């Protein structure tokens, strides 16, 4: 029933109502043309007293118009009925009705919005009846039909003029209501867009964090296993493995710190990997004991969009991480990578003018059903999301020969 208002708004409403009451009091007490308030129902003194009470009622309604538009409208209706019952003429305090009708349209509920519209028409009809009908009744008694037509015309014109005046205040409030609703909708839309952007950014950072941590840990685990097997036979191989572990862990720590910085400062994009970083990625995989064969044909030509470069790098990174985890090369010595076709990981890149095709294939160390069940993890989901972000497609699965193949086709954004 009551709307929340700030202290300043409530103070301004009370101040405006007080100033209006002083104006209406002066206009009521100062007689115009030497006459005072008259009434055909009560004497002059009682009429003046009722007029002062009505002044307080209308001023109170004006003070409550924004705090409780429904209550203010009800007070105006009760005061208007009392005024007509006492036979009082129009009073300066009646001007408060315009302010109340404005707020019912601007700030009221949907039901009160239409109640204010109906009140404008009903009030106009009441004004026409109250001002014109008493005189028309006297004319009917006298039998002067010609003058009665004049009163009927006057009643219609009074209704139209009153309705236009009251509906004008209501219409202005309706326009303000539309403006407020439009602003709220814009703010809600902006908030939704900001939340969606923030969620997309969190998803991107989580995807990058997964790619960085999963790949680095896969390299570290492979090197640690190789060093453990080679420690007794070749201590230098173990030392090289520990060096690779240290370098990989430091690089991963730097990447994680960069991603955490982006979480703290949403405006910080940070550097993203490009095609130039692929050789370092290949070197890390080879250092983990993997026989990695890379075939690029045709080679990339022209400027490759940053989004495509990032997608290619992250997809290759995740595919090679899966090869490290599940490939048949697992368990090789750190210093002696496998050289058999069975344990090899094949990477093929074809940079066409309008697209880039990628294939990563490796033999499986575990049965196909187990890997197929693992394919529902975050790794393959992340690769598919990477491909979809740039408008491409990605398929992953085991072929009949038991090799696990990841194939992706990404469009080049710079293609005409």
mmCIF file of C-alpha atoms in Angstrom:
data_model
loop_
_atom_site.group_PDB
_atom_site.id
_atom_site.type_symbol
_atom_site.label_atom_id
_atom_site.label_comp_id
_atom_site.label_asym_id
_atom_site.label_seq_id
_atom_site.Cartn_x
_atom_site.Cartn_y
_atom_site.Cartn_z
ATOM 1 C CA UNK A 1 0.000 0.000 0.000
ATOM 2 C CA UNK A 2 2.894 2.320 0.770
ATOM 3 C CA UNK A 3 5.733 2.855 -1.679
ATOM 4 C CA UNK A 4 9.329 3.177 -0.456
ATOM 5 C CA UNK A 5 10.467 6.791 -0.618
ATOM 6 C CA UNK A 6 13.695 8.437 0.373
ATOM 7 C CA UNK A 7 13.731 10.943 3.198
ATOM 8 C CA UNK A 8 14.326 13.735 0.686
ATOM 9 C CA UNK A 9 11.343 12.708 -1.459
ATOM 10 C CA UNK A 10 9.032 12.523 1.554
ATOM 11 C CA UNK A 11 10.248 15.897 2.813
ATOM 12 C CA UNK A 12 9.676 17.527 -0.571
ATOM 13 C CA UNK A 13 6.152 16.086 -0.814
ATOM 14 C CA UNK A 14 5.223 17.361 2.637
ATOM 15 C CA UNK A 15 6.710 20.772 1.863
ATOM 16 C CA UNK A 16 4.814 20.999 -1.432
ATOM 17 C CA UNK A 17 1.557 19.992 0.303
ATOM 18 C CA UNK A 18 2.130 22.634 3.002
ATOM 19 C CA UNK A 19 2.702 25.379 0.443
ATOM 20 C CA UNK A 20 -0.397 24.267 -1.444
ATOM 21 C CA UNK A 21 -2.439 24.359 1.790
ATOM 22 C CA UNK A 22 -1.315 27.931 2.482
ATOM 23 C CA UNK A 23 -2.250 28.974 -1.051
ATOM 24 C CA UNK A 24 -5.637 27.262 -0.863
ATOM 25 C CA UNK A 25 -6.301 28.785 2.575
ATOM 26 C CA UNK A 26 -5.594 32.277 1.335
ATOM 27 C CA UNK A 27 -7.722 31.751 -1.784
ATOM 28 C CA UNK A 28 -10.563 30.358 0.338
ATOM 29 C CA UNK A 29 -10.618 33.001 3.070
ATOM 30 C CA UNK A 30 -10.197 36.049 0.852
ATOM 31 C CA UNK A 31 -13.714 36.653 -0.528
ATOM 32 C CA UNK A 32 -14.006 37.378 -4.247
ATOM 33 C CA UNK A 33 -16.297 40.253 -5.212
ATOM 34 C CA UNK A 34 -17.330 40.698 -1.602
ATOM 35 C CA UNK A 35 -18.964 37.280 -1.334
ATOM 36 C CA UNK A 36 -18.045 34.375 0.879
ATOM 37 C CA UNK A 37 -18.500 30.633 0.619
ATOM 38 C CA UNK A 38 -22.170 29.860 0.187
ATOM 39 C CA UNK A 39 -24.185 26.672 0.378
ATOM 40 C CA UNK A 40 -27.747 25.720 -0.276
ATOM 41 C CA UNK A 41 -27.600 23.047 2.434
ATOM 42 C CA UNK A 42 -25.811 24.546 5.481
ATOM 43 C CA UNK A 43 -25.272 28.090 6.736
ATOM 44 C CA UNK A 44 -22.237 30.196 5.869
ATOM 45 C CA UNK A 45 -20.227 29.482 9.039
ATOM 46 C CA UNK A 46 -20.639 25.717 8.822
ATOM 47 C CA UNK A 47 -19.840 25.885 5.104
ATOM 48 C CA UNK A 48 -16.591 27.721 5.900
ATOM 49 C CA UNK A 49 -15.707 25.154 8.569
ATOM 50 C CA UNK A 50 -16.367 22.274 6.158
ATOM 51 C CA UNK A 51 -14.295 24.034 3.494
ATOM 52 C CA UNK A 52 -11.330 24.261 5.900
ATOM 53 C CA UNK A 53 -11.641 20.578 6.795
ATOM 54 C CA UNK A 54 -11.750 19.712 3.086
ATOM 55 C CA UNK A 55 -8.672 21.871 2.544
ATOM 56 C CA UNK A 56 -6.773 19.781 5.078
ATOM 57 C CA UNK A 57 -8.039 16.563 3.466
ATOM 58 C CA UNK A 58 -7.015 17.542 -0.050
ATOM 59 C CA UNK A 59 -3.629 18.830 1.180
ATOM 60 C CA UNK A 60 -3.078 15.563 3.058
ATOM 61 C CA UNK A 61 -3.893 13.610 -0.096
ATOM 62 C CA UNK A 62 -1.371 15.720 -1.971
ATOM 63 C CA UNK A 63 1.278 14.924 0.643
ATOM 64 C CA UNK A 64 0.537 11.180 0.341
ATOM 65 C CA UNK A 65 0.266 11.099 -3.441
ATOM 66 C CA UNK A 66 3.635 9.360 -4.013
ATOM 67 C CA UNK A 67 3.824 7.463 -0.726
ATOM 68 C CA UNK A 68 0.415 5.839 -1.234
ATOM 69 C CA UNK A 69 -1.380 6.844 -4.467
ATOM 70 C CA UNK A 70 -4.363 4.588 -3.683
ATOM 71 C CA UNK A 71 -4.916 6.129 -0.254
ATOM 72 C CA UNK A 72 -4.564 9.638 -1.684
ATOM 73 C CA UNK A 73 -7.190 8.890 -4.364
ATOM 74 C CA UNK A 74 -9.573 7.468 -1.744
ATOM 75 C CA UNK A 75 -9.179 10.610 0.405
ATOM 76 C CA UNK A 76 -9.963 12.804 -2.605
ATOM 77 C CA UNK A 77 -13.122 10.835 -3.405
ATOM 78 C CA UNK A 78 -14.366 10.994 0.209
ATOM 79 C CA UNK A 79 -13.623 14.716 0.391
ATOM 80 C CA UNK A 80 -15.367 15.354 -2.950
ATOM 81 C CA UNK A 81 -18.481 13.449 -1.793
ATOM 82 C CA UNK A 82 -18.560 15.461 1.452
ATOM 83 C CA UNK A 83 -18.171 18.674 -0.537
ATOM 84 C CA UNK A 84 -21.087 17.853 -2.832
ATOM 85 C CA UNK A 85 -23.216 16.651 0.082
ATOM 86 C CA UNK A 86 -22.691 19.984 1.844
ATOM 87 C CA UNK A 87 -23.592 21.866 -1.326
ATOM 88 C CA UNK A 88 -20.293 23.733 -1.463
ATOM 89 C CA UNK A 89 -19.062 25.367 -4.685
ATOM 90 C CA UNK A 90 -15.744 24.414 -6.314
ATOM 91 C CA UNK A 91 -12.857 25.195 -3.957
ATOM 92 C CA UNK A 92 -9.186 26.075 -4.610
ATOM 93 C CA UNK A 93 -8.246 22.894 -2.692
ATOM 94 C CA UNK A 94 -9.866 20.831 -5.453
ATOM 95 C CA UNK A 95 -6.743 21.442 -7.568
ATOM 96 C CA UNK A 96 -5.026 18.717 -5.531
ATOM 97 C CA UNK A 97 -7.086 16.161 -7.471
ATOM 98 C CA UNK A 98 -4.943 16.757 -10.568
ATOM 99 C CA UNK A 99 -1.758 15.901 -8.665
ATOM 100 C CA UNK A 100 -3.313 12.752 -7.211
ATOM 101 C CA UNK A 101 -4.560 11.526 -10.611
ATOM 102 C CA UNK A 102 -1.065 12.105 -12.004
ATOM 103 C CA UNK A 103 0.558 9.881 -9.358
ATOM 104 C CA UNK A 104 -2.031 7.100 -9.692
ATOM 105 C CA UNK A 105 -1.029 6.789 -13.351
ATOM 106 C CA UNK A 106 2.697 7.304 -12.808
ATOM 107 C CA UNK A 107 3.380 5.264 -9.647
ATOM 108 C CA UNK A 108 0.286 3.178 -8.908
ATOM 109 C CA UNK A 109 -0.172 -0.522 -9.456
ATOM 110 C CA UNK A 110 -1.737 -1.765 -12.675
ATOM 111 C CA UNK A 111 -5.166 -1.924 -11.038
ATOM 112 C CA UNK A 112 -4.790 1.557 -9.553
ATOM 113 C CA UNK A 113 -3.643 2.805 -12.963
ATOM 114 C CA UNK A 114 -7.034 1.932 -14.467
ATOM 115 C CA UNK A 115 -8.919 3.021 -11.350
ATOM 116 C CA UNK A 116 -7.386 6.470 -11.865
ATOM 117 C CA UNK A 117 -8.592 6.462 -15.479
ATOM 118 C CA UNK A 118 -12.108 5.509 -14.409
ATOM 119 C CA UNK A 119 -12.004 8.130 -11.652
ATOM 120 C CA UNK A 120 -11.242 10.826 -14.234
ATOM 121 C CA UNK A 121 -14.370 9.979 -16.222
ATOM 122 C CA UNK A 122 -16.521 9.447 -13.119
ATOM 123 C CA UNK A 123 -15.289 12.699 -11.612
ATOM 124 C CA UNK A 124 -16.074 14.596 -14.809
ATOM 125 C CA UNK A 125 -19.601 13.147 -14.801
ATOM 126 C CA UNK A 126 -20.052 14.065 -11.124
ATOM 127 C CA UNK A 127 -18.931 17.646 -11.810
ATOM 128 C CA UNK A 128 -21.365 18.008 -14.711
ATOM 129 C CA UNK A 129 -24.262 16.608 -12.710
ATOM 130 C CA UNK A 130 -23.427 18.627 -9.585
ATOM 131 C CA UNK A 131 -23.096 21.956 -11.385
ATOM 132 C CA UNK A 132 -25.786 21.712 -14.057
ATOM 133 C CA UNK A 133 -28.533 19.351 -12.915
ATOM 134 C CA UNK A 134 -29.893 21.494 -10.017
ATOM 135 C CA UNK A 135 -30.583 24.326 -12.427
ATOM 136 C CA UNK A 136 -32.051 21.901 -14.960
ATOM 137 C CA UNK A 137 -34.466 20.587 -12.316
ATOM 138 C CA UNK A 138 -35.759 24.110 -11.749
ATOM 139 C CA UNK A 139 -36.227 24.619 -15.500
ATOM 140 C CA UNK A 140 -38.189 21.365 -15.754
ATOM 141 C CA UNK A 141 -40.461 22.613 -12.998
ATOM 142 C CA UNK A 142 -41.101 25.850 -14.856
ATOM 143 C CA UNK A 143 -41.849 24.016 -18.128
ATOM 144 C CA UNK A 144 -39.404 26.078 -20.257
ATOM 145 C CA UNK A 145 -38.250 23.333 -22.679
ATOM 146 C CA UNK A 146 -36.071 25.683 -24.748
ATOM 147 C CA UNK A 147 -33.982 26.673 -21.751
ATOM 148 C CA UNK A 148 -33.761 23.002 -20.762
ATOM 149 C CA UNK A 149 -31.957 22.232 -24.041
ATOM 150 C CA UNK A 150 -29.442 24.907 -23.156
ATOM 151 C CA UNK A 151 -28.796 23.250 -19.782
ATOM 152 C CA UNK A 152 -28.367 19.840 -21.403
ATOM 153 C CA UNK A 153 -25.831 21.268 -23.837
ATOM 154 C CA UNK A 154 -24.048 23.005 -20.949
ATOM 155 C CA UNK A 155 -23.958 19.718 -19.012
ATOM 156 C CA UNK A 156 -22.398 17.875 -21.963
ATOM 157 C CA UNK A 157 -19.783 20.587 -22.493
ATOM 158 C CA UNK A 158 -19.002 20.671 -18.759
ATOM 159 C CA UNK A 159 -18.468 16.910 -18.792
ATOM 160 C CA UNK A 160 -16.178 17.092 -21.828
ATOM 161 C CA UNK A 161 -14.133 19.977 -20.411
ATOM 162 C CA UNK A 162 -13.810 18.323 -16.983
ATOM 163 C CA UNK A 163 -12.900 14.956 -18.522
ATOM 164 C CA UNK A 164 -10.227 16.538 -20.722
ATOM 165 C CA UNK A 165 -8.726 18.374 -17.742
ATOM 166 C CA UNK A 166 -8.702 15.340 -15.454
ATOM 167 C CA UNK A 167 -7.527 12.958 -18.172
ATOM 168 C CA UNK A 168 -4.722 15.354 -19.073
ATOM 169 C CA UNK A 169 -3.222 14.944 -15.595
ATOM 170 C CA UNK A 170 -3.749 11.172 -15.792
ATOM 171 C CA UNK A 171 -2.193 10.972 -19.282
ATOM 172 C CA UNK A 172 0.921 12.885 -18.199
ATOM 173 C CA UNK A 173 1.312 10.384 -15.376
ATOM 174 C CA UNK A 174 0.879 7.507 -17.838
ATOM 175 C CA UNK A 175 3.661 8.927 -20.017
ATOM 176 C CA UNK A 176 5.947 9.210 -16.993
ATOM 177 C CA UNK A 177 5.057 5.619 -16.083
ATOM 178 C CA UNK A 178 6.066 4.451 -19.564
ATOM 179 C CA UNK A 179 9.368 6.301 -19.262
ATOM 180 C CA UNK A 180 10.072 4.738 -15.862
ATOM 181 C CA UNK A 181 9.227 1.256 -17.138
ATOM 182 C CA UNK A 182 11.452 1.747 -20.183
ATOM 183 C CA UNK A 183 14.342 2.840 -17.964
ATOM 184 C CA UNK A 184 13.842 -0.157 -15.667
ATOM 185 C CA UNK A 185 13.777 -2.473 -18.680
ATOM 186 C CA UNK A 186 17.003 -0.938 -20.001
ATOM 187 C CA UNK A 187 18.664 -1.333 -16.618
ATOM 188 C CA UNK A 188 17.470 -4.935 -16.354
ATOM 189 C CA UNK A 189 18.729 -5.639 -19.872
ATOM 190 C CA UNK A 190 22.094 -4.067 -19.125
ATOM 191 C CA UNK A 191 22.352 -6.052 -15.896
ATOM 192 C CA UNK A 192 21.506 -9.268 -17.754
ATOM 193 C CA UNK A 193 24.051 -8.498 -20.470
ATOM 194 C CA UNK A 194 26.705 -7.718 -17.855
ATOM 195 C CA UNK A 195 25.954 -10.964 -16.033
ATOM 196 C CA UNK A 196 26.099 -12.916 -19.296
ATOM 197 C CA UNK A 197 29.409 -11.279 -20.197
ATOM 198 C CA UNK A 198 30.789 -12.007 -16.729
ATOM 199 C CA UNK A 199 29.638 -15.634 -16.970
ATOM 200 C CA UNK A 200 31.232 -15.980 -20.406
ATOM 201 C CA UNK A 201 34.461 -14.516 -19.042
ATOM 202 C CA UNK A 202 34.423 -16.889 -16.066
ATOM 203 C CA UNK A 203 33.824 -19.813 -18.434
ATOM 204 C CA UNK A 204 36.711 -18.721 -20.662
ATOM 205 C CA UNK A 205 39.062 -18.379 -17.711
ATOM 206 C CA UNK A 206 37.968 -21.757 -16.313
ATOM 207 C CA UNK A 207 38.565 -23.326 -19.728
ATOM 208 C CA UNK A 208 42.034 -21.759 -19.937
ATOM 209 C CA UNK A 209 42.805 -22.853 -16.384
ATOM 210 C CA UNK A 210 41.838 -26.422 -17.235
ATOM 211 C CA UNK A 211 43.948 -26.425 -20.383
ATOM 212 C CA UNK A 212 47.013 -25.013 -18.640
ATOM 213 C CA UNK A 213 46.860 -27.152 -15.496
ATOM 214 C CA UNK A 214 45.838 -30.394 -17.204
ATOM 215 C CA UNK A 215 48.560 -30.172 -19.844
ATOM 216 C CA UNK A 216 51.279 -29.161 -17.399
ATOM 217 C CA UNK A 217 50.389 -31.869 -14.911
ATOM 218 C CA UNK A 218 50.292 -34.487 -17.671
ATOM 219 C CA UNK A 219 53.823 -33.491 -18.719
ATOM 220 C CA UNK A 220 55.019 -33.463 -15.106
ATOM 221 C CA UNK A 221 53.506 -36.899 -14.383
ATOM 222 C CA UNK A 222 54.983 -38.406 -17.545
ATOM 223 C CA UNK A 223 58.424 -36.987 -16.735
ATOM 224 C CA UNK A 224 58.233 -38.129 -13.117
ATOM 225 C CA UNK A 225 57.291 -41.670 -14.152
ATOM 226 C CA UNK A 226 60.092 -41.747 -16.731
ATOM 227 C CA UNK A 227 62.637 -40.429 -14.248
ATOM 228 C CA UNK A 228 61.649 -43.078 -11.732
ATOM 229 C CA UNK A 229 62.202 -45.873 -14.266
ATOM 230 C CA UNK A 230 65.454 -44.381 -15.612
ATOM 231 C CA UNK A 231 67.026 -43.341 -12.300
ATOM 232 C CA UNK A 232 68.888 -46.591 -11.750
ATOM 233 C CA UNK A 233 70.116 -47.143 -15.317
ATOM 234 C CA UNK A 234 70.691 -43.560 -16.476
ATOM 235 C CA UNK A 235 70.986 -40.903 -13.734
ATOM 236 C CA UNK A 236 71.428 -38.177 -16.352
ATOM 237 C CA UNK A 237 68.019 -39.032 -17.838
ATOM 238 C CA UNK A 238 66.490 -38.536 -14.420
ATOM 239 C CA UNK A 239 68.249 -35.171 -14.137
ATOM 240 C CA UNK A 240 66.913 -34.094 -17.535
ATOM 241 C CA UNK A 241 63.420 -35.174 -16.531
ATOM 242 C CA UNK A 242 63.627 -33.126 -13.351
ATOM 243 C CA UNK A 243 64.726 -30.115 -15.407
ATOM 244 C CA UNK A 244 61.750 -30.546 -17.696
ATOM 245 C CA UNK A 245 59.441 -30.872 -14.680
ATOM 246 C CA UNK A 246 60.836 -27.668 -13.202
ATOM 247 C CA UNK A 247 60.467 -25.696 -16.441
ATOM 248 C CA UNK A 248 56.963 -26.993 -17.074
ATOM 249 C CA UNK A 249 55.848 -26.259 -13.518
ATOM 250 C CA UNK A 250 57.261 -22.722 -13.670
ATOM 251 C CA UNK A 251 55.499 -22.020 -16.971
ATOM 252 C CA UNK A 252 52.240 -23.403 -15.589
ATOM 253 C CA UNK A 253 52.617 -21.285 -12.445
ATOM 254 C CA UNK A 254 53.088 -18.156 -14.564
ATOM 255 C CA UNK A 255 49.989 -18.998 -16.620
ATOM 256 C CA UNK A 256 47.910 -19.666 -13.506
ATOM 257 C CA UNK A 257 49.009 -16.365 -11.976
ATOM 258 C CA UNK A 258 47.975 -14.573 -15.164
ATOM 259 C CA UNK A 259 44.538 -16.214 -15.067
ATOM 260 C CA UNK A 260 44.092 -15.349 -11.394
ATOM 261 C CA UNK A 261 44.970 -11.751 -12.237
ATOM 262 C CA UNK A 262 42.183 -11.775 -14.823
ATOM 263 C CA UNK A 263 39.792 -13.049 -12.139
ATOM 264 C CA UNK A 264 40.715 -10.163 -9.847
ATOM 265 C CA UNK A 265 40.759 -7.541 -12.607
ATOM 266 C CA UNK A 266 38.136 -8.281 -15.242
ATOM 267 C CA UNK A 267 39.614 -5.733 -17.660
ATOM 268 C CA UNK A 268 42.975 -7.510 -17.790
ATOM 269 C CA UNK A 269 43.030 -9.760 -20.825
ATOM 270 C CA UNK A 270 46.601 -10.945 -20.588
ATOM 271 C CA UNK A 271 48.634 -12.436 -23.446
ATOM 272 C CA UNK A 272 47.128 -15.422 -25.259
ATOM 273 C CA UNK A 273 49.093 -18.217 -26.954
ATOM 274 C CA UNK A 274 49.606 -17.999 -30.713
ATOM 275 C CA UNK A 275 50.921 -20.263 -33.468
ATOM 276 C CA UNK A 276 54.453 -19.220 -32.533
ATOM 277 C CA UNK A 277 54.002 -21.044 -29.195
ATOM 278 C CA UNK A 278 53.213 -24.383 -30.850
ATOM 279 C CA UNK A 279 56.883 -25.364 -31.123
ATOM 280 C CA UNK A 280 57.289 -24.925 -27.373
ATOM 281 C CA UNK A 281 54.179 -27.071 -26.856
ATOM 282 C CA UNK A 282 55.587 -29.774 -29.134
ATOM 283 C CA UNK A 283 58.902 -29.636 -27.273
ATOM 284 C CA UNK A 284 57.169 -30.167 -23.919
ATOM 285 C CA UNK A 285 55.320 -33.191 -25.260
ATOM 286 C CA UNK A 286 58.449 -34.690 -26.786
ATOM 287 C CA UNK A 287 60.341 -34.091 -23.557
ATOM 288 C CA UNK A 288 57.671 -36.136 -21.768
ATOM 289 C CA UNK A 289 58.750 -39.188 -23.791
ATOM 290 C CA UNK A 290 56.319 -39.015 -26.678
ATOM 291 C CA UNK A 291 57.241 -39.750 -30.274
ATOM 292 C CA UNK A 292 55.421 -36.778 -31.784
ATOM 293 C CA UNK A 293 55.176 -36.413 -35.560
ATOM 294 C CA UNK A 294 53.871 -33.069 -36.835
ATOM 295 C CA UNK A 295 52.856 -32.567 -40.455
ATOM 296 C CA UNK A 296 51.773 -29.101 -41.625
ATOM 297 C CA UNK A 297 50.606 -29.053 -45.253
ATOM 298 C CA UNK A 298 49.732 -26.575 -46.562
ATOM 299 C CA UNK A 299 51.435 -24.092 -44.282
ATOM 300 C CA UNK A 300 49.549 -21.038 -42.964
ATOM 301 C CA UNK A 301 49.510 -18.074 -45.319
ATOM 302 C CA UNK A 302 48.710 -14.459 -44.549
ATOM 303 C CA UNK A 303 47.535 -13.097 -41.224
ATOM 304 C CA UNK A 304 45.723 -15.647 -39.088
ATOM 305 C CA UNK A 305 43.046 -14.155 -36.771
ATOM 306 C CA UNK A 306 43.944 -14.258 -33.084
ATOM 307 C CA UNK A 307 40.762 -16.216 -32.244
ATOM 308 C CA UNK A 308 41.695 -18.954 -34.714
ATOM 309 C CA UNK A 309 45.269 -19.120 -33.425
ATOM 310 C CA UNK A 310 44.045 -19.440 -29.847
ATOM 311 C CA UNK A 311 41.530 -22.153 -30.771
ATOM 312 C CA UNK A 312 44.169 -24.154 -32.677
ATOM 313 C CA UNK A 313 46.657 -23.922 -29.798
ATOM 314 C CA UNK A 314 44.164 -24.867 -27.065
ATOM 315 C CA UNK A 315 42.681 -27.764 -29.042
ATOM 316 C CA UNK A 316 46.140 -29.151 -29.805
ATOM 317 C CA UNK A 317 47.165 -28.650 -26.185
ATOM 318 C CA UNK A 318 44.194 -30.599 -24.860
ATOM 319 C CA UNK A 319 44.452 -33.317 -27.533
ATOM 320 C CA UNK A 320 48.144 -33.856 -26.753
ATOM 321 C CA UNK A 321 47.351 -33.855 -23.029
ATOM 322 C CA UNK A 322 44.851 -36.665 -23.618
ATOM 323 C CA UNK A 323 47.492 -38.508 -25.653
ATOM 324 C CA UNK A 324 49.917 -38.205 -22.739
ATOM 325 C CA UNK A 325 47.320 -39.580 -20.326
ATOM 326 C CA UNK A 326 45.776 -42.367 -22.353
ATOM 327 C CA UNK A 327 48.255 -43.076 -25.171
ATOM 328 C CA UNK A 328 50.121 -46.371 -25.691
ATOM 329 C CA UNK A 329 53.454 -44.596 -25.268
ATOM 330 C CA UNK A 330 52.928 -44.334 -21.514
ATOM 331 C CA UNK A 331 55.685 -45.790 -19.339
ATOM 332 C CA UNK A 332 58.619 -44.927 -21.611
ATOM 333 C CA UNK A 333 61.856 -43.767 -20.142
ATOM 334 C CA UNK A 334 62.189 -40.015 -19.941
ATOM 335 C CA UNK A 335 65.404 -40.064 -21.906
ATOM 336 C CA UNK A 336 64.297 -42.588 -24.548
ATOM 337 C CA UNK A 337 61.031 -41.726 -26.247
ATOM 338 C CA UNK A 338 59.230 -44.466 -28.159
ATOM 339 C CA UNK A 339 59.965 -44.686 -31.858
ATOM 340 C CA UNK A 340 57.412 -47.300 -32.930
ATOM 341 C CA UNK A 341 54.423 -46.462 -35.066
ATOM 342 C CA UNK A 342 52.193 -47.938 -32.382
ATOM 343 C CA UNK A 343 53.336 -45.462 -29.730
ATOM 344 C CA UNK A 344 53.600 -42.449 -32.016
ATOM 345 C CA UNK A 345 51.297 -39.411 -31.811
ATOM 346 C CA UNK A 346 50.515 -37.937 -35.221
ATOM 347 C CA UNK A 347 49.514 -34.283 -35.648
ATOM 348 C CA UNK A 348 48.382 -33.061 -39.048
ATOM 349 C CA UNK A 349 47.525 -29.434 -39.796
ATOM 350 C CA UNK A 350 46.197 -28.196 -43.141
ATOM 351 C CA UNK A 351 45.885 -24.417 -43.512
ATOM 352 C CA UNK A 352 43.531 -23.837 -46.431
ATOM 353 C CA UNK A 353 42.416 -20.413 -47.608
ATOM 354 C CA UNK A 354 39.013 -20.675 -45.948
ATOM 355 C CA UNK A 355 39.591 -23.181 -43.130
ATOM 356 C CA UNK A 356 42.100 -25.068 -41.064
ATOM 357 C CA UNK A 357 41.840 -28.826 -40.579
ATOM 358 C CA UNK A 358 43.417 -30.546 -37.583
ATOM 359 C CA UNK A 359 43.887 -34.213 -36.791
ATOM 360 C CA UNK A 360 45.569 -35.661 -33.679
ATOM 361 C CA UNK A 361 45.823 -39.468 -33.580
ATOM 362 C CA UNK A 362 47.422 -41.792 -31.046
ATOM 363 C CA UNK A 363 47.203 -45.445 -30.027
ATOM 364 C CA UNK A 364 45.249 -46.241 -26.876
ATOM 365 C CA UNK A 365 46.723 -47.823 -23.809
ATOM 366 C CA UNK A 366 43.294 -48.686 -22.338
ATOM 367 C CA UNK A 367 40.299 -50.437 -23.935
ATOM 368 C CA UNK A 368 38.084 -48.330 -26.149
ATOM 369 C CA UNK A 369 34.970 -48.419 -23.861
ATOM 370 C CA UNK A 370 36.943 -46.919 -20.971
ATOM 371 C CA UNK A 371 38.208 -44.045 -23.087
ATOM 372 C CA UNK A 372 34.763 -43.529 -24.567
ATOM 373 C CA UNK A 373 33.414 -43.154 -21.066
ATOM 374 C CA UNK A 374 36.183 -40.716 -20.244
ATOM 375 C CA UNK A 375 35.356 -38.663 -23.317
ATOM 376 C CA UNK A 376 32.510 -37.121 -21.420
ATOM 377 C CA UNK A 377 34.968 -35.255 -19.209
ATOM 378 C CA UNK A 378 35.870 -31.610 -19.315
ATOM 379 C CA UNK A 379 38.734 -32.030 -21.773
ATOM 380 C CA UNK A 380 36.786 -33.043 -24.882
ATOM 381 C CA UNK A 381 33.898 -30.781 -23.903
ATOM 382 C CA UNK A 382 36.335 -27.890 -23.709
ATOM 383 C CA UNK A 383 37.790 -28.716 -27.130
ATOM 384 C CA UNK A 384 34.333 -28.778 -28.690
ATOM 385 C CA UNK A 385 33.519 -25.439 -27.078
ATOM 386 C CA UNK A 386 36.770 -24.001 -28.440
ATOM 387 C CA UNK A 387 35.817 -25.109 -31.928
ATOM 388 C CA UNK A 388 32.248 -23.850 -31.647
ATOM 389 C CA UNK A 389 33.384 -20.436 -30.431
ATOM 390 C CA UNK A 390 35.031 -19.772 -33.788
ATOM 391 C CA UNK A 391 32.244 -21.445 -35.777
ATOM 392 C CA UNK A 392 33.966 -24.801 -36.294
ATOM 393 C CA UNK A 393 33.284 -28.433 -35.487
ATOM 394 C CA UNK A 394 35.199 -31.140 -33.622
ATOM 395 C CA UNK A 395 34.839 -34.907 -33.471
ATOM 396 C CA UNK A 396 36.673 -37.287 -31.169
ATOM 397 C CA UNK A 397 36.587 -41.042 -30.840
ATOM 398 C CA UNK A 398 38.375 -44.331 -31.431
ATOM 399 C CA UNK A 399 38.600 -45.828 -34.908
ATOM 400 C CA UNK A 400 38.355 -49.617 -35.641
ATOM 401 C CA UNK A 401 42.125 -50.003 -35.411
ATOM 402 C CA UNK A 402 42.128 -48.802 -31.803
ATOM 403 C CA UNK A 403 43.629 -45.365 -32.395
ATOM 404 C CA UNK A 404 41.969 -42.376 -30.754
ATOM 405 C CA UNK A 405 41.467 -39.547 -33.256
ATOM 406 C CA UNK A 406 40.575 -35.929 -32.634
ATOM 407 C CA UNK A 407 39.635 -34.083 -35.810
ATOM 408 C CA UNK A 408 38.533 -30.459 -36.055
ATOM 409 C CA UNK A 409 37.665 -28.050 -38.835
ATOM 410 C CA UNK A 410 37.828 -24.362 -38.024
ATOM 411 C CA UNK A 411 36.867 -21.564 -40.424
ATOM 412 C CA UNK A 412 39.326 -18.760 -40.941
ATOM 413 C CA UNK A 413 37.643 -15.554 -39.866
ATOM 414 C CA UNK A 414 39.684 -13.565 -42.368
ATOM 415 C CA UNK A 415 38.373 -15.623 -45.312
ATOM 416 C CA UNK A 416 36.175 -13.610 -47.670
#
